[in-house]
Coordinates of C-alpha atoms in Angstrom, one line a residue:
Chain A
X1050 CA 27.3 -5.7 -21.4
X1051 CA 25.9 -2.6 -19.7
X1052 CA 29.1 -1.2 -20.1
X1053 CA 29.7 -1.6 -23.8
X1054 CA 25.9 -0.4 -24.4
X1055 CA 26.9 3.7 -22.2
X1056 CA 30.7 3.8 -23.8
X1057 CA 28.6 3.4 -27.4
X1058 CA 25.9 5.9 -26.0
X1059 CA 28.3 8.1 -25.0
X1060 CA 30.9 7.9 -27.9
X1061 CA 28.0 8.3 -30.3
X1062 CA 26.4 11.3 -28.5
X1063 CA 30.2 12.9 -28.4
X1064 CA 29.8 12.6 -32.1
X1065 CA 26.9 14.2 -32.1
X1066 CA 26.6 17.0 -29.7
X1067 CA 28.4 19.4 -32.1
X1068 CA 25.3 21.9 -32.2
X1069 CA 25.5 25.6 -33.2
X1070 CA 22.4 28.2 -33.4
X1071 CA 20.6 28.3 -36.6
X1072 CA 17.8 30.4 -37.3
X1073 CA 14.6 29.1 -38.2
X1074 CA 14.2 29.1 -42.2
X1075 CA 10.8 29.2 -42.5
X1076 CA 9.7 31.6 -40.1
X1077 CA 11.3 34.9 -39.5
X1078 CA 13.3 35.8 -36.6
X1079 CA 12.1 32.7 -35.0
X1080 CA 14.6 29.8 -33.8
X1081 CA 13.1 26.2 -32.9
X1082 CA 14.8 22.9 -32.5
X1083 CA 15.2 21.5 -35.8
X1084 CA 14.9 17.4 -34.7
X1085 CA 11.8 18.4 -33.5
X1086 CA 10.3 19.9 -36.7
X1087 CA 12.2 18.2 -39.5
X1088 CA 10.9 20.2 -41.7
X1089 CA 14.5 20.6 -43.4
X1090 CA 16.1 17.0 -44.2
X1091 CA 19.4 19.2 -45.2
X1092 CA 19.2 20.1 -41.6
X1093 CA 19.0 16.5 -40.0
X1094 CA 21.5 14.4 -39.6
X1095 CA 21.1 10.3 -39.7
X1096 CA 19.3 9.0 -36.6
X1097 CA 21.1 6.3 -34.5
X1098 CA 19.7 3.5 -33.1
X1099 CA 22.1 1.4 -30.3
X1100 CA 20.2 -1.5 -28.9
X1101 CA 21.0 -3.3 -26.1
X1102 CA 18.8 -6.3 -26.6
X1103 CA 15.4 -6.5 -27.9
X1104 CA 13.5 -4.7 -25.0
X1105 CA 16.2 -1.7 -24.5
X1106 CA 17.5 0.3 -26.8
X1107 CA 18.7 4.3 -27.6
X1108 CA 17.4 6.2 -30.5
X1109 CA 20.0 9.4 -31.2
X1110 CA 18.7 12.0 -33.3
X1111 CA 20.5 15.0 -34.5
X1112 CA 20.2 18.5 -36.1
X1113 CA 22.5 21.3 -36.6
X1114 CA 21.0 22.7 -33.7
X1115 CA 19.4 20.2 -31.7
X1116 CA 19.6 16.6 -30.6
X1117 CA 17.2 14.2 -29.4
X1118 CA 18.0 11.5 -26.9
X1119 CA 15.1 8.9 -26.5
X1120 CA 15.4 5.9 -24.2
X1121 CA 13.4 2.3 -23.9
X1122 CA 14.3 0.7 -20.4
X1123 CA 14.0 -2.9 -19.7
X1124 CA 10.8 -3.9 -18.4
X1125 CA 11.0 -7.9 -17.2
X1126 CA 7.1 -8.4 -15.9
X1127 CA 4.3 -6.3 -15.3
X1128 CA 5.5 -4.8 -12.0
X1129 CA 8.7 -3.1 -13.3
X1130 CA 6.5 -2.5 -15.8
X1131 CA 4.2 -0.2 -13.9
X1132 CA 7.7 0.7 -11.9
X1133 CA 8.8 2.2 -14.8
X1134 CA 6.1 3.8 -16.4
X1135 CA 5.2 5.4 -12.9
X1136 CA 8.9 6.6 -12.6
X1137 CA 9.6 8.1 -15.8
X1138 CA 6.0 9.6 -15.9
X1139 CA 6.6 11.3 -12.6
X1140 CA 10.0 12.8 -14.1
X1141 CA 8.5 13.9 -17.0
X1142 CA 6.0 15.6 -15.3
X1143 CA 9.1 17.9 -13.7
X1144 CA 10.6 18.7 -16.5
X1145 CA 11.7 21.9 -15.8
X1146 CA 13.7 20.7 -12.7
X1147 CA 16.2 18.7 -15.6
X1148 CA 15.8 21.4 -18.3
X1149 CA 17.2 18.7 -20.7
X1150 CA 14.3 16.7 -20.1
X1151 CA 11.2 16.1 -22.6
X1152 CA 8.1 16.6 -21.0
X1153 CA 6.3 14.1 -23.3
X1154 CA 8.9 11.0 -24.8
X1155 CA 8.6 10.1 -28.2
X1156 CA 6.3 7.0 -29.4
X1157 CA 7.9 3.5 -28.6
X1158 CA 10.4 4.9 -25.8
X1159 CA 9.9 5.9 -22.3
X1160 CA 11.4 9.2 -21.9
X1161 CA 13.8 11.2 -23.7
X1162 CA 16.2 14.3 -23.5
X1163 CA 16.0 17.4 -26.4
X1164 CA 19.2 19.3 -26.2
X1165 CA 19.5 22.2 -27.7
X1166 CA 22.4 24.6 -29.0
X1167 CA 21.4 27.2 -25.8
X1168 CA 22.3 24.1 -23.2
X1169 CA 25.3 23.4 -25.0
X1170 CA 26.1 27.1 -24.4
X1171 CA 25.4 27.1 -20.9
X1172 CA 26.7 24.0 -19.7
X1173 CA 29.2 21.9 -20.3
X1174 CA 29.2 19.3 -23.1
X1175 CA 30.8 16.6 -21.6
X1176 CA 29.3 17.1 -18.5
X1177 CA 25.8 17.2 -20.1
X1178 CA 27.0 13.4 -21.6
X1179 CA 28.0 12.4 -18.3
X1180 CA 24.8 13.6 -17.1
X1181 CA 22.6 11.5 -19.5
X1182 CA 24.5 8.5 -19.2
X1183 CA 24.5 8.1 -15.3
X1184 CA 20.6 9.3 -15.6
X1185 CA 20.8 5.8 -17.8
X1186 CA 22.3 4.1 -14.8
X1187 CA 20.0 5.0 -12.2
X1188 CA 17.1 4.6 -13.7
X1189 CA 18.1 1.1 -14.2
X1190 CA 19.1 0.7 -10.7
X1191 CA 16.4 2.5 -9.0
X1192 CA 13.2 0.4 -10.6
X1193 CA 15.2 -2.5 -9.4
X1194 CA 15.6 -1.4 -6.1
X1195 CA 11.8 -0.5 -6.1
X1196 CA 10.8 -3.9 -7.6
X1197 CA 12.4 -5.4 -4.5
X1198 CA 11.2 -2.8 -2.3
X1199 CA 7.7 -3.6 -3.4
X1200 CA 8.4 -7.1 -3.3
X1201 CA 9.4 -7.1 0.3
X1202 CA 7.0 -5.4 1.5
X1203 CA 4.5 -7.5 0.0
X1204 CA 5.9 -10.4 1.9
X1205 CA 6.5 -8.8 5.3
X1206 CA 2.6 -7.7 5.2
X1207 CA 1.8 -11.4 4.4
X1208 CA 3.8 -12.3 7.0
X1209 CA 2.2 -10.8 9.4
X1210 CA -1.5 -11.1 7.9
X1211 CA -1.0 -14.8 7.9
X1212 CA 0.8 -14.8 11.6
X1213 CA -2.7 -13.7 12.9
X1214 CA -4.2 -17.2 12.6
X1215 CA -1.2 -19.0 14.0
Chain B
X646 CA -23.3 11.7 9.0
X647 CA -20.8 12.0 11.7
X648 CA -16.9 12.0 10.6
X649 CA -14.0 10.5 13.0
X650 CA -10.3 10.5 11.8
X651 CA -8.2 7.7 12.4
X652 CA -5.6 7.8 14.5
X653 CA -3.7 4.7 14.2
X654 CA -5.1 1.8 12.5
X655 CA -8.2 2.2 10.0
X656 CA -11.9 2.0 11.1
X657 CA -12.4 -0.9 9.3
X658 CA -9.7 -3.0 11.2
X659 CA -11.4 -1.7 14.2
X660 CA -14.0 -3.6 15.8
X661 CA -15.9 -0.6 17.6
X662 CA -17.4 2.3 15.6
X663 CA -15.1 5.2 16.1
X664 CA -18.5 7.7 15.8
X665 CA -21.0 5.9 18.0
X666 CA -17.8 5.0 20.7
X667 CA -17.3 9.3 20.7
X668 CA -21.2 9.3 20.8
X669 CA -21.5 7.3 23.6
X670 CA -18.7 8.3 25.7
X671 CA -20.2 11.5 25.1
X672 CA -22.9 10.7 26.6
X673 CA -21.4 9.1 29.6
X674 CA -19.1 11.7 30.5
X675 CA -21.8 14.1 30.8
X676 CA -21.9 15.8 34.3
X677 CA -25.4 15.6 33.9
X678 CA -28.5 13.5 31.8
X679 CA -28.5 15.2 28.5
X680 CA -31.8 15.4 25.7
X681 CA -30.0 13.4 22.7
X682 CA -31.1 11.6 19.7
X683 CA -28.4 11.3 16.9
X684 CA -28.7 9.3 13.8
X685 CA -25.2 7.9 12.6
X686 CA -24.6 6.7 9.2
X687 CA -21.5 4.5 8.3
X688 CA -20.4 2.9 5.3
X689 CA -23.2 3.7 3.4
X690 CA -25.1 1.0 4.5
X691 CA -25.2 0.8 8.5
X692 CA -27.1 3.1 11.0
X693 CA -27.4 3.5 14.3
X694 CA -30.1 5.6 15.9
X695 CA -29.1 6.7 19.7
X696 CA -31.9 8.5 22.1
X697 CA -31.2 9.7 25.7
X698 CA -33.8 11.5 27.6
X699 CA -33.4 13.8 30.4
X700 CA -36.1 12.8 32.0
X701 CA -35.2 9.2 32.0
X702 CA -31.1 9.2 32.6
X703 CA -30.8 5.8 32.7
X704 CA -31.8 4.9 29.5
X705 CA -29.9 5.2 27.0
X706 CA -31.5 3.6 23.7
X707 CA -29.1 2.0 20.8
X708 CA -30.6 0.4 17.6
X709 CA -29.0 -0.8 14.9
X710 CA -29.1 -1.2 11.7
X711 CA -27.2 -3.5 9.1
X712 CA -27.3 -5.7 6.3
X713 CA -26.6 -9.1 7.4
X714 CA -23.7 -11.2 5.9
X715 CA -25.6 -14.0 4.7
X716 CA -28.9 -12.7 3.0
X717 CA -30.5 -15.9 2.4
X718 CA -30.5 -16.9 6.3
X719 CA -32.2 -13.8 7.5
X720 CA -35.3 -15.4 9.9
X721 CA -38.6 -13.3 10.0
X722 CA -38.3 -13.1 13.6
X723 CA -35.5 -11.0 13.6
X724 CA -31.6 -12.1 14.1
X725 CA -30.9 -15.6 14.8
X726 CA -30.5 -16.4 18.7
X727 CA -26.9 -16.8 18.6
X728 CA -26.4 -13.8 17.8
X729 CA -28.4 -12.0 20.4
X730 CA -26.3 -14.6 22.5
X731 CA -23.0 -13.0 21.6
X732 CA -24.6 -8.9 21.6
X733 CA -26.2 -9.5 24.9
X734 CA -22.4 -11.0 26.0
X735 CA -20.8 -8.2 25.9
X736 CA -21.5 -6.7 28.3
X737 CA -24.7 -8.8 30.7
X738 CA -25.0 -6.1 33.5
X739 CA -25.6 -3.1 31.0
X740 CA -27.2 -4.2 28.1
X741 CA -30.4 -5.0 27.8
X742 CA -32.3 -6.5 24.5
X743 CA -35.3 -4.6 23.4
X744 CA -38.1 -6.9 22.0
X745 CA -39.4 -6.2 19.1
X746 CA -36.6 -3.8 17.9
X747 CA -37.7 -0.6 16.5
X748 CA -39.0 -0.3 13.2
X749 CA -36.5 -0.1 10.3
X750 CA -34.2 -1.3 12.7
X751 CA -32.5 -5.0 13.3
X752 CA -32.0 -4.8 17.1
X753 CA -32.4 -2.2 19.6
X754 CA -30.7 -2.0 23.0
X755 CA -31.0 -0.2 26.3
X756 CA -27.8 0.7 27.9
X757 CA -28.1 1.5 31.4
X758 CA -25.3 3.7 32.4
X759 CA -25.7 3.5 36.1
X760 CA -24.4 0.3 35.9
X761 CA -21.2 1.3 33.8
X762 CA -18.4 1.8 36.1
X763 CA -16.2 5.5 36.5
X764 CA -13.0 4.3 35.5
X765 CA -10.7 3.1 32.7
X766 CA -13.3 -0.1 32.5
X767 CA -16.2 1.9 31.9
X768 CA -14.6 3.2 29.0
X769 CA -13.5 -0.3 27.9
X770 CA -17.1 -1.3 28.1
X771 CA -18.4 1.6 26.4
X772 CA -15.9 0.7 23.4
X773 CA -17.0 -3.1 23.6
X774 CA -20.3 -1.7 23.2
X775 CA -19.5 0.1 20.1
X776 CA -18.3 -3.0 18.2
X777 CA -22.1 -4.5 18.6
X778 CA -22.3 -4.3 14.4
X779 CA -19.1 -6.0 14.2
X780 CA -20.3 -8.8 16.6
X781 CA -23.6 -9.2 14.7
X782 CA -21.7 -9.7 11.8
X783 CA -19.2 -12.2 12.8
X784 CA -21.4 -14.2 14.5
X785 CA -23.1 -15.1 11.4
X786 CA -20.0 -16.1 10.0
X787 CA -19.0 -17.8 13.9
X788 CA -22.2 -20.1 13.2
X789 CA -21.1 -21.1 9.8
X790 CA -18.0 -22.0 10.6
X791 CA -19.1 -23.9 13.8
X792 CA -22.3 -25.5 12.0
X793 CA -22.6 -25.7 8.4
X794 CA -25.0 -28.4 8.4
X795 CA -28.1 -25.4 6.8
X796 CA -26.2 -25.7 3.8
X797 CA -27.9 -27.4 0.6
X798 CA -25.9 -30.1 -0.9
X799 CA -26.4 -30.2 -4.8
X800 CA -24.9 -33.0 -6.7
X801 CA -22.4 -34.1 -3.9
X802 CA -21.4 -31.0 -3.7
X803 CA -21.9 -28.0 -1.0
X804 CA -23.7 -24.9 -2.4
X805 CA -21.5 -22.2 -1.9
X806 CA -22.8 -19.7 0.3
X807 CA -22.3 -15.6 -0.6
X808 CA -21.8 -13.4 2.1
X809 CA -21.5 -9.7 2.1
X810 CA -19.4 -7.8 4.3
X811 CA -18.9 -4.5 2.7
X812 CA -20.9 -3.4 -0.4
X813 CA -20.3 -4.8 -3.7
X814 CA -17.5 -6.9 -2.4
X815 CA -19.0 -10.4 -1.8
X816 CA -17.2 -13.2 -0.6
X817 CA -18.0 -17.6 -0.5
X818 CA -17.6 -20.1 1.5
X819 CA -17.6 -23.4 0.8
X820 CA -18.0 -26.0 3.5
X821 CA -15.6 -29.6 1.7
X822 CA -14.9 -32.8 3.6
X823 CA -12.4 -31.4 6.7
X824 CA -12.2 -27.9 6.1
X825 CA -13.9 -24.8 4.9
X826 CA -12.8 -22.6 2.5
X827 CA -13.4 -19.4 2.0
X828 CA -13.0 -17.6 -1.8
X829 CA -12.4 -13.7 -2.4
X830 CA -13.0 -12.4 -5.8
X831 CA -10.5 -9.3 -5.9
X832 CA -11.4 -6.5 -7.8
X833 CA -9.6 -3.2 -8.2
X834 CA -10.5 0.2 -9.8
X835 CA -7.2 0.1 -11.8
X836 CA -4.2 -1.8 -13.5
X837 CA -1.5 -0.7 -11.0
X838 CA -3.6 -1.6 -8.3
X839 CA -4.1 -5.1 -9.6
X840 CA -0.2 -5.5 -10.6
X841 CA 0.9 -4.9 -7.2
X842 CA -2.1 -7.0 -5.1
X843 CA -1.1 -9.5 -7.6
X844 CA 2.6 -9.6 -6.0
X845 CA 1.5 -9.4 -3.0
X846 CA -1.0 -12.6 -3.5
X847 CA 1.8 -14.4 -5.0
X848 CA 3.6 -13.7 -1.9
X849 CA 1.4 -14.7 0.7
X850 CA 1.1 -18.0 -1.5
X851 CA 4.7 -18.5 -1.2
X852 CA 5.0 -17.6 2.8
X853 CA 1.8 -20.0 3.6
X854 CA 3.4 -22.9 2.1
X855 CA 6.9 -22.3 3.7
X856 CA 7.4 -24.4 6.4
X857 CA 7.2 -21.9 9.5
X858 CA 3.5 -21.1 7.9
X859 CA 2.3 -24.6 8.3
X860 CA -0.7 -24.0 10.9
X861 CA -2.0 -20.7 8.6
X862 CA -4.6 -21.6 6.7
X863 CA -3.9 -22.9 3.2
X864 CA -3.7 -19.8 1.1
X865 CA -4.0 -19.8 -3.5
X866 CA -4.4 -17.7 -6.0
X867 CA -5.7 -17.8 -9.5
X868 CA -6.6 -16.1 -12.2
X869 CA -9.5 -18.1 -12.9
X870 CA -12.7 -18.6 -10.4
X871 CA -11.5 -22.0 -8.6
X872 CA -13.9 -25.1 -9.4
X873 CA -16.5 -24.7 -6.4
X874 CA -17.6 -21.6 -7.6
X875 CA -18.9 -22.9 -11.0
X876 CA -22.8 -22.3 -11.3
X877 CA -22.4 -19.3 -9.6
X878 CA -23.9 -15.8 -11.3
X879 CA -21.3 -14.3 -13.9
X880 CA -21.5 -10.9 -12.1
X881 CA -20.1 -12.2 -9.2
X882 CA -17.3 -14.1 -10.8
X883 CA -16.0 -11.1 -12.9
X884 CA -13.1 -10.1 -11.8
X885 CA -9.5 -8.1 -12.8
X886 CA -7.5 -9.4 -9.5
X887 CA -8.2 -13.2 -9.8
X888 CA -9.4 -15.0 -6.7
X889 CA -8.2 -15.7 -3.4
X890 CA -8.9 -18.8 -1.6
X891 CA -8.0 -19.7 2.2
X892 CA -8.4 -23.5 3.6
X893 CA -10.2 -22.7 7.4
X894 CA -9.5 -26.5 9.0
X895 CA -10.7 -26.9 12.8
X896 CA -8.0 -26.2 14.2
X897 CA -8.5 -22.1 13.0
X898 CA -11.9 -22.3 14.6
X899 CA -10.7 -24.1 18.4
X900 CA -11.4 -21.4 21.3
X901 CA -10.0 -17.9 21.0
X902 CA -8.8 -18.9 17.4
X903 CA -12.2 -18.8 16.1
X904 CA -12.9 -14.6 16.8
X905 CA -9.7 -13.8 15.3
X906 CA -10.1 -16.0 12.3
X907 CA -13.8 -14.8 11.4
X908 CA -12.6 -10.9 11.8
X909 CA -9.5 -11.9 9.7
X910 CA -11.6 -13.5 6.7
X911 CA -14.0 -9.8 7.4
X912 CA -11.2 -7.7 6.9
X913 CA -9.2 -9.3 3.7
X914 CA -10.6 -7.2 1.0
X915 CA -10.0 -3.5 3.6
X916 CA -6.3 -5.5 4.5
X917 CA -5.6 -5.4 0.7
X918 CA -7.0 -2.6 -0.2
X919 CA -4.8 -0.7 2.6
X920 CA -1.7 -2.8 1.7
X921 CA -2.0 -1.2 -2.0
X922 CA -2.4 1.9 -1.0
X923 CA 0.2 2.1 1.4
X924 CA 2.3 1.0 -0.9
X925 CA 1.7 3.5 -3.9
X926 CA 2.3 6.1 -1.0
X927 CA 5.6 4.4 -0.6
X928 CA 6.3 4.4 -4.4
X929 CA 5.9 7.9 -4.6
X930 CA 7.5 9.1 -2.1
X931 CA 10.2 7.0 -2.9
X932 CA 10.1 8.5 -6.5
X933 CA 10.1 12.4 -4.8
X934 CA 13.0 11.6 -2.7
X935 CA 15.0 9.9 -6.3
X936 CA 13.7 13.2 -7.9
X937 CA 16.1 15.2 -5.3
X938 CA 19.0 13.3 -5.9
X939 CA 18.9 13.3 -9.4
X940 CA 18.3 16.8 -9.9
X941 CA 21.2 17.4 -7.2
X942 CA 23.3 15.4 -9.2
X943 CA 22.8 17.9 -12.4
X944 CA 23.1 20.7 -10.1
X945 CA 26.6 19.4 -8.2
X946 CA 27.9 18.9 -11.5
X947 CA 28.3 22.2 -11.9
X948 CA 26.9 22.6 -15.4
X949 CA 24.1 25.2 -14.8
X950 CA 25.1 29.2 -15.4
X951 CA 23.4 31.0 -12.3
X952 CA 22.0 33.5 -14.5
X953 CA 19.5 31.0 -16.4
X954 CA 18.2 30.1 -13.5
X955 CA 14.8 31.5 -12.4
X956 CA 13.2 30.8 -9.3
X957 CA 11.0 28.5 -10.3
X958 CA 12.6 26.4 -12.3
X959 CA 15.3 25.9 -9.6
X960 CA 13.6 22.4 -8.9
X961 CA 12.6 20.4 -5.7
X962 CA 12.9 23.1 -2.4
X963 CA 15.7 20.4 -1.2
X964 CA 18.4 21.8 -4.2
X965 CA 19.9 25.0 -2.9
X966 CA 23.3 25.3 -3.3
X967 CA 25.1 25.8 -6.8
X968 CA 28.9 25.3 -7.7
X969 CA 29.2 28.0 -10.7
X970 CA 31.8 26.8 -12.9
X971 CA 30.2 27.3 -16.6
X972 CA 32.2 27.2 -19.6
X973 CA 32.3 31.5 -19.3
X974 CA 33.1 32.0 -15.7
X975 CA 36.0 29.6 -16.2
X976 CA 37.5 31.5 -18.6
X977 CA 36.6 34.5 -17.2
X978 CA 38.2 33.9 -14.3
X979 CA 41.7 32.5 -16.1
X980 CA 41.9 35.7 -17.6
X981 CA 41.7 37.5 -14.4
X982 CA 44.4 35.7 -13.0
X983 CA 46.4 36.5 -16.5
X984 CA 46.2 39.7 -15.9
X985 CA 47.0 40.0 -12.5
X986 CA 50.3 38.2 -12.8
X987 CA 50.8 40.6 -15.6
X988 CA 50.3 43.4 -13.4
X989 CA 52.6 42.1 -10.6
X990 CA 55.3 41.4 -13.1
X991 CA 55.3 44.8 -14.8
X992 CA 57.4 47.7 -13.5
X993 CA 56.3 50.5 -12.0
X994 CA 55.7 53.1 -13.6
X995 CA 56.5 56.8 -12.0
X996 CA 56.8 59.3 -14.7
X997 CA 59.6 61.5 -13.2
X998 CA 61.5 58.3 -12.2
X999 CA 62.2 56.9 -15.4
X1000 CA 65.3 59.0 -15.9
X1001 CA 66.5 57.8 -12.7
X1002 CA 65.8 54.0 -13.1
X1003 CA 68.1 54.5 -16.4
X1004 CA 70.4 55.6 -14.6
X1005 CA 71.1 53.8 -11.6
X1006 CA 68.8 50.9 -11.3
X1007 CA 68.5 48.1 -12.8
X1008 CA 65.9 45.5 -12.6
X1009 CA 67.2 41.5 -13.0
X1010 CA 65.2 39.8 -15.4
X1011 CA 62.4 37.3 -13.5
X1012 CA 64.1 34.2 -13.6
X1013 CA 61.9 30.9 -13.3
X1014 CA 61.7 29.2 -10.5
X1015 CA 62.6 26.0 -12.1
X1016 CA 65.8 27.1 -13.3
X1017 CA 69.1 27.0 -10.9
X1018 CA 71.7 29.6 -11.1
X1019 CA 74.9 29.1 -9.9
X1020 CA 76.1 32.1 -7.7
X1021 CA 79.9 33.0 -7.8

């Protein structure tokens, strides 16, 4: 199932990383990310929205010279819920390590990517795909492992808490 | 106000005040009778007061000063007599009890330093001596445990009895047919910290009714105040972390059990408090050492041109090395090659030679590699 839900993710954001520069046109010699203004509707292309179930899901938005990649991870209970908001908080704070990464994510998801023509330009776009899509994967796998990190050390301190009146 | 580090466990799992056991070691490795009188503040809410004259070496006076765990039972005539008992058995030969105490103070000592021996023992004794508020304090809660019989009994029921440990983190215990049991209302400063003491109560529920937990003391949790504690005053019932309730039978109080059972019951709330902490540190260094792989991952990829990248947005100090093969150095460098096979391939050209190389030489066309030709 996890499968299916990245090959759509990528296939869609293949589709959709076809970015070129494009000058702003309201403000002279000034160039901005269109998905972030949308100020220009003949400029944005239709959003997408893959969802895997009900608690994660992938909203795609595109311009001619910018896409936006916003993400909702599973959150089961209140501890991966912290997990998660912890982790992704933490990332977002350092940004500027990823370069692709949005320092704030957009409302109702927990962290997303803005990509501009420039990265396109500089890096490679399937590699940039490749990129997002295992970031997808380890996130997923790394609040696990930390839910059951957390979890077992909860138990070995009550172990040994509960080991001092035996 | 004195500060001590800790070195390996926390002050408040220690039973001897770090400041007052440097204080009076101080005092007992000097070479020779020293003039002190220290005041020593701790916790906010325990003092100690320590005079040493000159004049006078052998006397060393220590009072104390603390807020008892169980307010109600405090007697005019100063702390009950099993707890002088227990300060006084420390250490018999060294400590004396001063009658009254002085004022402002519970109890005041003389420790007489002549009688302290010079070797690894004395220092033992002078760290038992340090853990006299720590032995004032579970004594009370030794006596309860022992002896509950002071208790009121309203409607069938025991009252339950509030005791104070540390500041604005009161605990009850209930005295029930065959068992005590004693009732922590956890509160935390903020939501993470009451997600992840949750799990870890939910835990300790599960290991204290495994089998090989059997003999711990009964341990629930719940999110709402259990039924004993009904009556009791709303501010004290408040809580975000739920409440915490341990069954102490008699076996937990037989012999040597008893000590280590009261101190544990002392030092729940620190125990959790330590446990959460210690494990946000783990979170986040756990997300830090995620951050470094990830990032690496972007960086091995090889998808980063090395002129974009300023120093300080080259990421964690752990990602160093970059492969450079962006889109433009790749096809840089297949031109390169292009034209150097061109060049190898191409005749030389020497301007006076050309008539000559008309004339009598004649270079074979380049013939593939792949291709066979049959010589004759």
């Amino acid at each position: 199932m996890l499968r299916l839900y990245l090959t759509c993710i990528r296939n869609t954001l293949e589709a959709a990383m076809c970015l070129q520069n494009f000058p702003c046109q309201e403000v002279e010699r000034h160039n901005k990310p269109e998905v972030e203004l949308k100020t220009s509707p003949e400029l944005l292309l239709n959003s997408v929205v893959i969802c895997r179930n009900e608690a994660e899901k992938c909203l795609i938005e595109t311009s001619i010279n910018s896409l936006r990649i916003s993400l909702k991870v599973k959150q089961a209970d209140e501890l991966e819920n912290i997990l998660t908001k912890k982790f992704l908080r933490f990332l977002s704070m350092r940004a500027e390590a990823f370069q692709v990464l949005r320092r704030k994510p957009v409302q109702g998801y927990d962290i997303s990517f803005l990509i501009t023509n420039y990265h396109c330009e500089e890096m490679q776009k399937q590699r940039l795909i490749d990129f997002i899509v295992q970031f997808m994967e380890d996130i997923d796998k790394e609040i696990s492992e930390l839910k059951l990190s957390v979890n077992t050390r909860g138990r070995l301190v009550a172990t040994e808490f509960l080991k001092q009146f035996i | 106000m004195s500060r001590h580090r800790q070195k390996h466990n926390m002050a408040c799992f220690q039973r001897e005040s770090p400041a007052l056991k440097e204080i009076l070691l101080r005092l007992y490795r000097a070479e020779k009778p020293l003039e002190f009188d220290h005041h020593l503040y701790e916790f906010g809410s325990v003092e100690y007061h320590v005079q040493a004259s000159a004049s006078i070496p052998d006397n060393t006076y220590l009072s104390i000063a603390t807020p008892l765990l169980y307010q109600d039972f405090i007697l005019s005539s100063g702390l009950p007599r099993y707890t002088l008992e227990m300060v006084k058995g420390i250490s018999p030969d060294v400590i004396e009890i001063i009658e009254p105490p002085k004022e402002g103070y519970k109890l005041t000592l003389r420790l007489k330093y002549s009688r302290i021996p010079r070797n690894k023992g004395g220092v033992k004794m002078i760290a038992s001596i340090s853990s006299v508020q720590g032995v004032i304090l579970s004594s009370q809660l030794k006596d309860m445990l022992m002896n509950v019989n002071s208790l009121e009994v309203s409607q069938g029921m025991y009252r339950p009895v509030k005791l104070i440990y540390h500041p604005r983190e009161p605990f009850f215990v209930i005295k029930q047919p065959e068992k005590i049991t004693a009732v922590f209302p956890m509160r935390f400063k903020e939501d993470t910290d009451v997600i992840i003491a949750t799990a870890f109560f939910q835990e300790l529920m599960d290991i204290g009714s495994s089998k090989a937990f059997v003999k711990a003391p009964h341990c629930i949790w719940s999110p709402i105040p259990p039924a004993e504690l009904r009556g009791e005053p709303i501010e004290d019932l408040s809580t975000n972390g739920g409440f915490v309730s341990f069954d102490i039978t008699g076996r937990h109080v037989e012999g040597k059990r008893l000590d280590k059972t009261v101190w544990n019951l002392l030092n729940f709330y620190a125990f959790v408090k330590y446990h959460v902490k210690s494990t946000r540190g783990f979170i986040q260094r756990r997300m830090r050492t995620r951050l470094e792989s990830l990032v690496e991952v972007l960086y091995n990829a090889g998808i980063k041109d090395e002129h974009h990248i300023k120093k300080k947005n080259r990421g964690p100090k752990g990602v160093r090395k970059l492969l450079n093969f962006s889109k433009s150095k790749l096809l840089k460098k297949r031109y390169n090659f292009i034209n150097k096979i061109k060049r190898i391939r191409s005749r030389i050209k020497i301007h006076w030679f050309s008539r000559f190389r008309k004339r009598w030489l004649n270079f074979s066309r380049f013939s593939s590699v792949t291709r066979y030709e049959k010589l004759n």
